[in-house]
Short mmCIF file of C-alpha atoms and ligand atoms in Angstrom, two decimals:
data_model
loop_
_atom_site.label_atom_id
_atom_site.label_comp_id
_atom_site.label_asym_id
_atom_site.label_seq_id
_atom_site.Cartn_x
_atom_site.Cartn_y
_atom_site.Cartn_z
CA MET A 1 8.10 9.04 -7.17
CA HIS A 2 5.78 11.56 -5.58
CA CYS A 3 7.17 13.53 -2.71
CA LEU A 4 4.22 14.41 -0.55
CA HIS A 5 6.22 15.18 2.54
CA ARG A 6 7.16 18.80 2.56
CA SER A 7 8.41 20.71 5.57
CA LEU A 8 5.71 22.14 7.77
CA SER A 9 5.24 25.82 7.02
CA PRO A 10 5.66 28.18 10.01
CA PHE A 11 2.05 29.30 9.53
CA LEU A 12 0.75 25.75 9.76
CA ALA A 13 2.92 25.04 12.79
CA LEU A 14 1.13 27.85 14.60
CA LEU A 15 -2.21 26.22 13.95
CA ILE A 16 -1.30 22.83 15.37
CA PRO A 17 -2.66 22.17 17.91
CA ILE A 18 -4.94 25.08 18.59
CA SER A 19 -7.25 23.63 21.19
CA PHE A 20 -7.68 20.90 23.72
CA PHE A 21 -10.94 19.77 25.34
CA LEU A 22 -12.36 16.99 27.42
CA LEU A 23 -15.45 15.46 25.87
CA PRO A 24 -17.84 12.58 26.46
CA VAL A 25 -17.23 9.31 24.66
CA PRO A 26 -18.29 9.36 20.95
CA SER A 27 -18.95 5.62 21.06
CA GLY A 28 -17.94 2.53 22.99
CA GLU A 29 -17.13 2.28 26.66
CA ALA A 30 -18.94 4.39 29.21
CA ASN A 31 -17.18 6.46 31.87
CA GLU A 32 -14.05 7.05 29.85
CA LEU A 33 -13.35 10.47 28.47
CA TRP A 34 -12.22 11.15 24.97
CA GLN A 35 -10.17 14.23 24.30
CA VAL A 36 -9.95 16.20 21.10
CA LYS A 37 -7.12 18.13 19.46
CA LYS A 38 -7.86 20.34 16.48
CA SER A 39 -5.93 21.82 13.59
CA ALA A 40 -7.12 23.91 10.63
CA HIS A 41 -9.00 21.03 8.92
CA PHE A 42 -9.03 18.14 11.41
CA LYS A 43 -10.15 17.10 14.84
CA VAL A 44 -8.56 14.01 16.35
CA TYR A 45 -10.38 12.14 19.14
CA TYR A 46 -8.25 10.01 21.48
CA LYS A 47 -8.03 8.96 25.10
CA SER A 48 -4.44 9.43 26.14
CA ASP A 49 -1.32 10.33 24.23
CA PRO A 50 1.86 10.11 26.33
CA GLU A 51 4.16 10.04 23.26
CA HIS A 52 2.50 12.87 21.31
CA TYR A 53 1.38 10.61 18.47
CA VAL A 54 -1.71 12.83 17.97
CA ASP A 55 0.52 15.79 17.08
CA GLU A 56 2.21 13.68 14.43
CA VAL A 57 -1.19 12.61 13.01
CA LEU A 58 -2.39 16.24 12.83
CA GLU A 59 0.85 17.43 11.26
CA LYS A 60 0.80 14.70 8.59
CA ALA A 61 -2.93 15.14 7.94
CA GLU A 62 -2.49 18.88 7.27
CA LYS A 63 0.44 18.18 4.94
CA TYR A 64 -1.63 15.65 2.99
CA TYR A 65 -4.52 18.09 2.87
CA ASP A 66 -2.21 20.58 1.14
CA SER A 67 -0.67 18.05 -1.24
CA ILE A 68 -3.93 16.29 -2.18
CA THR A 69 -5.84 19.51 -2.92
CA GLU A 70 -2.81 20.82 -4.84
CA ASN A 71 -2.27 17.62 -6.86
CA LEU A 72 -5.93 17.18 -7.77
CA GLY A 73 -6.44 20.86 -8.66
CA PHE A 74 -8.88 21.38 -5.76
CA ARG A 75 -6.76 24.04 -4.09
CA ARG A 76 -9.27 26.84 -4.66
CA PHE A 77 -12.11 24.91 -3.01
CA ASN A 78 -12.16 25.09 0.75
CA PHE A 79 -12.90 21.72 2.24
CA TRP A 80 -13.18 20.93 5.91
CA THR A 81 -13.04 24.38 7.46
CA TRP A 82 -14.62 25.31 10.80
CA ASP A 83 -17.56 23.05 11.67
CA ASN A 84 -16.88 20.87 8.64
CA ALA A 85 -13.53 19.61 9.93
CA CYS A 86 -12.62 16.00 9.13
CA THR A 87 -12.79 13.71 12.17
CA ILE A 88 -10.10 11.15 12.95
CA ASN A 89 -11.01 8.70 15.74
CA LEU A 90 -7.85 7.20 17.21
CA TYR A 91 -8.82 4.15 19.26
CA PRO A 92 -6.32 3.25 22.00
CA SER A 93 -5.63 -0.23 20.58
CA ARG A 94 -6.45 -2.57 17.73
CA GLU A 95 -8.84 -4.46 20.01
CA ASP A 96 -10.77 -1.30 20.88
CA TYR A 97 -10.85 -0.34 17.21
CA LEU A 98 -12.19 -3.72 16.09
CA ALA A 99 -14.82 -3.67 18.85
CA GLY A 100 -15.83 -0.09 18.05
CA THR A 101 -15.97 -0.37 14.25
CA LYS A 102 -16.85 -4.06 13.69
CA GLN A 103 -14.12 -4.24 11.03
CA PRO A 104 -12.35 -7.47 10.00
CA HIS A 105 -9.22 -8.30 12.06
CA TRP A 106 -6.79 -7.24 9.30
CA SER A 107 -8.27 -3.73 8.99
CA GLY A 108 -6.03 -0.82 10.00
CA GLY A 109 -8.39 2.02 9.21
CA ILE A 110 -11.80 2.78 7.75
CA ALA A 111 -13.31 5.92 6.22
CA ASN A 112 -16.92 7.01 6.29
CA VAL A 113 -17.21 9.45 3.38
CA ARG A 114 -20.63 10.81 4.24
CA LYS A 115 -19.68 11.43 7.88
CA ARG A 116 -16.27 12.81 6.83
CA ARG A 117 -14.59 10.56 9.36
CA ILE A 118 -11.61 8.19 9.51
CA ASP A 119 -11.37 5.55 12.25
CA THR A 120 -8.07 3.92 13.17
CA PHE A 121 -6.01 3.11 16.27
CA PHE A 122 -2.71 4.25 17.79
CA TYR A 123 0.32 3.29 15.70
CA ALA A 124 -1.67 1.28 13.13
CA LYS A 125 0.80 -0.08 10.57
CA SER A 126 1.13 2.07 7.43
CA PHE A 127 -1.50 4.52 8.66
CA LEU A 128 0.57 7.70 8.34
CA ASP A 129 2.09 6.91 4.94
CA THR A 130 -0.66 4.97 3.20
CA THR A 131 -4.07 4.72 4.88
CA LEU A 132 -4.35 8.37 5.93
CA PRO A 133 -3.66 10.01 2.53
CA HIS A 134 -5.62 7.24 0.75
CA GLU A 135 -8.77 7.65 2.84
CA MET A 136 -8.50 11.46 2.91
CA THR A 137 -8.46 11.43 -0.90
CA HIS A 138 -11.61 9.27 -1.00
CA LEU A 139 -13.32 11.79 1.31
CA ILE A 140 -12.24 14.88 -0.65
CA PHE A 141 -13.02 13.44 -4.09
CA ARG A 142 -16.48 12.16 -3.12
CA GLU A 143 -17.29 15.36 -1.25
CA PHE A 144 -16.59 17.20 -4.50
CA VAL A 145 -18.28 15.00 -7.12
CA GLY A 146 -21.14 13.74 -4.95
CA TYR A 147 -21.69 10.62 -2.88
CA ASP A 148 -24.34 9.08 -5.14
CA ARG A 149 -22.56 9.56 -8.46
CA ARG A 150 -21.96 6.12 -9.99
CA LEU A 151 -18.32 5.71 -10.99
CA PRO A 152 -16.07 2.79 -11.84
CA LEU A 153 -14.20 1.46 -8.82
CA TRP A 154 -10.88 2.03 -10.61
CA LEU A 155 -11.52 5.78 -10.62
CA ASP A 156 -12.25 6.09 -6.89
CA GLU A 157 -9.40 3.76 -5.94
CA GLY A 158 -6.96 5.07 -8.55
CA ILE A 159 -7.29 8.63 -7.29
CA ALA A 160 -6.88 7.49 -3.67
CA CYS A 161 -3.85 5.27 -4.40
CA SER A 162 -2.16 8.01 -6.44
CA GLN A 163 -2.02 10.25 -3.35
CA GLU A 164 -0.34 7.74 -1.03
CA LYS A 165 3.21 8.60 0.03
CA ASP A 166 4.67 6.06 -2.37
CA GLY A 167 1.88 6.41 -4.94
CA GLY A 168 4.35 6.48 -7.82
CA GLN A 169 5.13 2.80 -7.31
CA TYR A 170 1.73 1.80 -8.71
CA THR A 171 2.48 3.19 -12.16
CA ALA A 172 5.92 1.56 -12.06
CA ILE A 173 4.21 -1.79 -11.44
CA ALA A 174 1.63 -1.14 -14.20
CA ARG A 175 4.49 -0.45 -16.64
CA VAL A 176 5.78 -3.95 -15.90
CA LEU A 177 2.29 -5.52 -16.01
CA VAL A 178 1.49 -4.05 -19.44
CA LYS A 179 4.21 -6.24 -20.92
CA THR A 180 2.68 -9.41 -19.47
CA SER A 181 -0.46 -11.48 -19.95
CA MET A 182 -1.61 -10.42 -16.45
CA PHE A 183 -2.41 -6.93 -17.71
CA ILE A 184 -6.12 -6.05 -17.46
CA HIS A 185 -7.40 -3.83 -20.28
CA LEU A 186 -9.39 -0.75 -19.35
CA ASP A 187 -12.77 -2.17 -20.41
CA LYS A 188 -12.18 -5.25 -18.20
CA LEU A 189 -10.83 -3.10 -15.36
CA THR A 190 -14.10 -1.15 -15.47
CA GLU A 191 -16.09 -4.33 -14.83
CA ILE A 192 -14.29 -4.98 -11.52
CA THR A 193 -16.41 -3.88 -8.57
CA LYS A 194 -14.73 -5.76 -5.70
CA PRO A 195 -10.92 -5.58 -5.79
CA GLY A 196 -10.44 -8.28 -3.15
CA LEU A 197 -11.85 -10.97 -5.40
CA PHE A 198 -9.40 -10.73 -8.24
CA MET A 199 -5.67 -9.92 -7.96
CA PRO A 200 -5.96 -6.76 -5.84
CA GLU A 201 -2.32 -5.74 -6.47
CA VAL A 202 -2.95 -5.69 -10.21
CA PHE A 203 -6.23 -3.85 -9.79
CA TYR A 204 -4.86 -1.11 -7.51
CA SER A 205 -1.67 -0.62 -9.52
CA GLU A 206 -3.50 -0.29 -12.82
CA SER A 207 -6.20 1.95 -11.32
CA ALA A 208 -3.60 4.38 -9.98
CA ALA A 209 -1.78 4.24 -13.32
CA VAL A 210 -4.91 5.34 -15.24
CA VAL A 211 -5.18 8.39 -12.97
CA GLU A 212 -1.45 9.07 -13.33
CA PHE A 213 -1.89 8.88 -17.12
CA LEU A 214 -4.75 11.41 -17.03
CA MET A 215 -2.79 13.78 -14.78
CA GLN A 216 0.54 13.55 -16.61
CA GLU A 217 -0.77 13.64 -20.17
CA TYR A 218 -3.72 16.04 -19.80
CA GLY A 219 -3.05 18.04 -16.62
CA LYS A 220 -5.07 18.90 -13.57
CA GLU A 221 -7.20 21.59 -15.27
CA LYS A 222 -8.79 18.88 -17.42
CA PHE A 223 -9.20 16.72 -14.34
CA ILE A 224 -10.98 19.47 -12.43
CA ASP A 225 -13.21 20.12 -15.48
CA PHE A 226 -14.03 16.43 -15.50
CA CYS A 227 -14.84 16.46 -11.76
CA ARG A 228 -17.00 19.57 -12.20
CA ALA A 229 -18.92 17.86 -15.00
CA LEU A 230 -19.52 14.86 -12.74
CA ARG A 231 -20.69 17.17 -9.96
CA ASP A 232 -22.86 19.56 -12.02
CA ASN A 233 -24.53 17.13 -14.39
CA LYS A 234 -26.01 15.38 -11.42
CA LEU A 235 -26.75 11.75 -12.14
CA ASN A 236 -28.17 12.14 -15.64
CA ASN A 237 -25.10 11.30 -17.69
CA ASP A 238 -22.94 8.24 -17.69
CA TRP A 239 -19.38 9.03 -16.51
CA ARG A 240 -18.05 7.75 -19.85
CA THR A 241 -19.59 10.70 -21.72
CA PHE A 242 -17.37 13.09 -19.74
CA PHE A 243 -14.22 11.24 -20.77
CA MET A 244 -15.33 11.76 -24.38
CA GLU A 245 -16.44 15.38 -23.98
CA ILE A 246 -13.66 16.69 -21.77
CA TYR A 247 -10.67 14.52 -22.62
CA GLY A 248 -11.66 14.03 -26.24
CA PHE A 249 -11.36 10.24 -26.29
CA ARG A 250 -13.40 8.66 -29.11
CA ASP A 251 -14.62 5.92 -26.79
CA MET A 252 -13.35 3.85 -23.87
CA THR A 253 -11.35 1.60 -26.22
CA ASP A 254 -9.53 4.68 -27.53
CA MET A 255 -8.86 5.81 -23.95
CA GLY A 256 -7.59 2.33 -23.06
CA GLU A 257 -5.22 2.29 -26.05
CA ARG A 258 -3.81 5.73 -25.21
CA TRP A 259 -3.31 4.64 -21.60
CA LYS A 260 -1.44 1.54 -22.77
CA ALA A 261 0.76 3.61 -25.05
CA TYR A 262 1.58 5.85 -22.06
CA LEU A 263 2.60 2.81 -20.02
CA PHE A 264 4.93 1.66 -22.82
CA LYS A 265 6.64 5.06 -23.02
ZN1 ZN B 301 -9.68 2.94 -1.21
#
């Protein structure tokens, strides 16, 4: 299991919260004031916070920032400093959130990668352990490799799932799946573009397990080389060529076979 929850360093504790303002409404109802609290990499917008939930969100968000950039090998790149802070809009209730974001009723949070923003509401279920690190990882990864770069859905989702608090469970599930007829081979996994349509649990578990395989077997230096290649080669090359060039796989079938062997270990 991953342990993403480390104790807050004294330095970080000093930074949270560093400021407190009253601001006009970013969206939604008129005449109500939103407030903002900031930390080193985040600004959280909210209306009132009698139980100090905002402090908990900022503290967790900073911890995930550290763990995600460390785990993905992005530590040396400074994301989200100063004016580029990541925004978290905390709507007062689910009803306000649904009205403000036009999301489906089951949604507990939504990320806008280009605007570097996460929308959710107070005490949304699983937000602090799952949604927050998941969506933050989407934002960081896409900010690095580029928003327009075409990639298989399993790569975007696998990276995001692997950074959830209990991200290790996905690989554990994939290790069970690989022994069954439900297992989706890598070439078929690559064809999936909408996870909701076809066994989402299988899709997310296997996607995270591919990323876990790459990280465990080849290390984060290779991963960062791969991300750099995606970023620097603009949109000219197919993503598959970088798996061949940087990881040394003969082709995607070879990569799929090595991944399967890892799951059987
Ligand atoms: Zn996702």
